[in-house]
Amino acid sequence: MSRKAGKLVVGNWKLHGSLAGNEALLGDLLASPVLSAPGVTAAVCVPFPYLAQCQARLSGQVLGFGAQDVSAHVNGAFTGEVAAQMIAEFGAKFVIVGHSERRAYHGETDASVAAKTLRVLDAGMTPIVCIGETLAEREAGETTAVVTRQLETVLAALTLEQAAKIVVAYEPVWAIGTGKTATSAQAQEVHAHLRSLLRAKGEAVVDVAVLYGGSVKPDNAAELFSMADVDGGLIGGAALKAADFLAICEAGLSR
Ligand code: 13P
């Protein structure tokens, strides 16, 4: 997905929500004029059982929605898995793949993330491919090597046309849920490197949106979004409060 459309702000609800709570949160988000302003696109990625609620509540609205994971398989004997085509049937536009919590707790590998990315594209949705280094990797000076390996494995599995349709999210693991955000300079340094990897894949891919995630809050969003290669944010905790999520979207408006 091209960064030329403006900033993209996506809420990752993780393992949070209830039918009543979601109803209130989505209602508050839709009531705001911020989401209709040109220059920012917003979406929420919700637990699978809430896709139907999002379909009912968000069809035809300015707020997009999606899922947080997908099966690497199309169908078959894979108990508990959810296929991309099933998610697409609800009108979802986005699927997060390769989130660091899936990599850490569910054994996801670069190869499975690449397979999932293909399933999402085949189903006509936009994969938000998450990459990022751990604190130990950063301290060992391995940040560039890690994010290069993670992104290149996915890009190698895609045609140019497919690669142009993805979104990349750089989420340093040490900044997730810790309140410890990367400085805007740290984020920009990695984002500029990711941009060079996208350019190396082909000119058609250079404008793929690269989001930053990891303790993005209303008070640091504008600074992060002002960086040349930061095209929006993937928001965890702050996406659960309408006022905070809207303030972050607003910070994307003028950048
Ligand atoms: P926090 O914004 O809570 O740090 O989470 C970031 C994240 O993991 C988004 O996918």
Tab-separated table of N, CA, C and O in Angstrom, residues 25 31 40 43 48 60-61 64 80 83 91 109 111 117 122 126 145 147 155 181 204 210 222 238 252 254:
chain	number	residue	atom	x	y	z
A	25	LEU	N	-16.308	1.789	21.904
A	25	LEU	CA	-15.063	2.316	21.325
A	25	LEU	C	-15.262	2.685	19.854
A	25	LEU	O	-14.887	3.787	19.417
A	31	ALA	N	-17.615	8.826	15.668
A	31	ALA	CA	-18.228	10.134	15.936
A	31	ALA	C	-17.252	11.282	15.705
A	31	ALA	O	-17.645	12.445	15.665
A	40	VAL	N	-5.141	11.058	6.347
A	40	VAL	CA	-4.915	9.961	7.290
A	40	VAL	C	-5.938	8.850	7.034
A	40	VAL	O	-7.113	9.114	6.775
A	43	ALA	N	-7.488	2.289	10.780
A	43	ALA	CA	-8.097	0.958	10.815
A	43	ALA	C	-7.838	0.325	12.176
A	43	ALA	O	-6.926	0.753	12.902
A	48	PHE	N	-10.445	-12.387	16.060
A	48	PHE	CA	-11.326	-12.975	15.031
A	48	PHE	C	-12.826	-12.908	15.352
A	48	PHE	O	-13.624	-12.603	14.473
A	60	GLY	N	-18.774	0.598	4.899
A	60	GLY	CA	-19.080	1.911	4.325
A	60	GLY	C	-18.599	3.082	5.163
A	60	GLY	O	-18.863	4.236	4.827
A	61	GLN	N	-17.905	2.792	6.255
A	61	GLN	CA	-17.416	3.876	7.136
A	61	GLN	C	-15.949	4.183	6.832
A	61	GLN	O	-15.275	3.418	6.142
A	64	GLY	N	-11.314	1.471	8.650
A	64	GLY	CA	-11.148	0.123	8.129
A	64	GLY	C	-10.927	-0.863	9.268
A	64	GLY	O	-10.760	-0.475	10.423
A	80	GLY	N	-8.365	-25.056	14.597
A	80	GLY	CA	-8.136	-23.785	15.282
A	80	GLY	C	-7.614	-22.683	14.388
A	80	GLY	O	-7.558	-21.527	14.799
A	83	ALA	N	-8.504	-19.073	7.956
A	83	ALA	CA	-7.933	-18.826	6.625
A	83	ALA	C	-8.167	-17.388	6.169
A	83	ALA	O	-9.154	-16.740	6.554
A	91	GLY	N	-15.228	-8.613	4.932
A	91	GLY	CA	-14.958	-7.244	4.479
A	91	GLY	C	-13.699	-6.650	5.094
A	91	GLY	O	-13.469	-5.437	4.983
A	109	THR	N	8.153	-18.165	12.121
A	109	THR	CA	9.472	-17.971	11.528
A	109	THR	C	9.356	-17.008	10.345
A	109	THR	O	8.250	-16.721	9.875
A	111	ALA	N	9.944	-17.712	7.410
A	111	ALA	CA	9.322	-18.460	6.311
A	111	ALA	C	7.804	-18.532	6.484
A	111	ALA	O	7.047	-18.370	5.507
A	117	THR	N	1.870	-13.937	4.435
A	117	THR	CA	1.768	-12.722	3.619
A	117	THR	C	1.148	-13.059	2.262
A	117	THR	O	0.254	-12.349	1.775
A	122	ASP	N	-3.322	-13.130	-1.647
A	122	ASP	CA	-4.172	-13.951	-2.523
A	122	ASP	C	-5.651	-13.718	-2.221
A	122	ASP	O	-6.503	-13.881	-3.095
A	126	THR	N	-4.626	-6.479	2.530
A	126	THR	CA	-3.296	-5.901	2.706
A	126	THR	C	-2.614	-6.507	3.924
A	126	THR	O	-3.095	-6.338	5.054
A	145	ALA	N	20.985	-6.222	10.615
A	145	ALA	CA	21.019	-7.591	10.084
A	145	ALA	C	19.679	-8.294	10.324
A	145	ALA	O	19.170	-8.996	9.438
A	147	VAL	N	16.536	-6.977	10.877
A	147	VAL	CA	15.395	-6.472	10.092
A	147	VAL	C	15.592	-6.746	8.601
A	147	VAL	O	14.621	-6.967	7.872
A	155	LEU	N	10.059	-10.359	1.064
A	155	LEU	CA	10.134	-9.777	-0.287
A	155	LEU	C	10.535	-10.819	-1.328
A	155	LEU	O	10.040	-10.802	-2.454
A	181	THR	N	9.701	4.164	23.988
A	181	THR	CA	9.620	4.232	22.533
A	181	THR	C	11.000	4.459	21.930
A	181	THR	O	11.890	4.996	22.600
A	204	ALA	N	8.903	0.013	-8.183
A	204	ALA	CA	7.459	-0.080	-7.948
A	204	ALA	C	7.145	-0.274	-6.462
A	204	ALA	O	6.009	-0.086	-6.025
A	210	VAL	N	5.685	2.309	5.449
A	210	VAL	CA	6.427	1.681	6.550
A	210	VAL	C	5.971	2.347	7.851
A	210	VAL	O	6.239	3.527	8.100
A	222	ALA	N	3.366	12.849	16.903
A	222	ALA	CA	3.667	13.893	15.912
A	222	ALA	C	5.148	13.891	15.565
A	222	ALA	O	5.526	13.997	14.394
A	238	ALA	N	-2.518	2.299	23.217
A	238	ALA	CA	-3.231	3.566	23.008
A	238	ALA	C	-4.404	3.439	22.042
A	238	ALA	O	-5.217	4.357	21.929
A	252	GLY	N	-1.166	12.532	12.641
A	252	GLY	CA	-0.744	12.143	11.295
A	252	GLY	C	-1.228	13.100	10.217
A	252	GLY	O	-0.694	13.109	9.115
A	254	SER	N	-1.156	16.433	9.644
A	254	SER	CA	-0.388	17.537	9.071
A	254	SER	C	1.043	17.148	8.749
A	254	SER	O	1.872	17.999	8.482
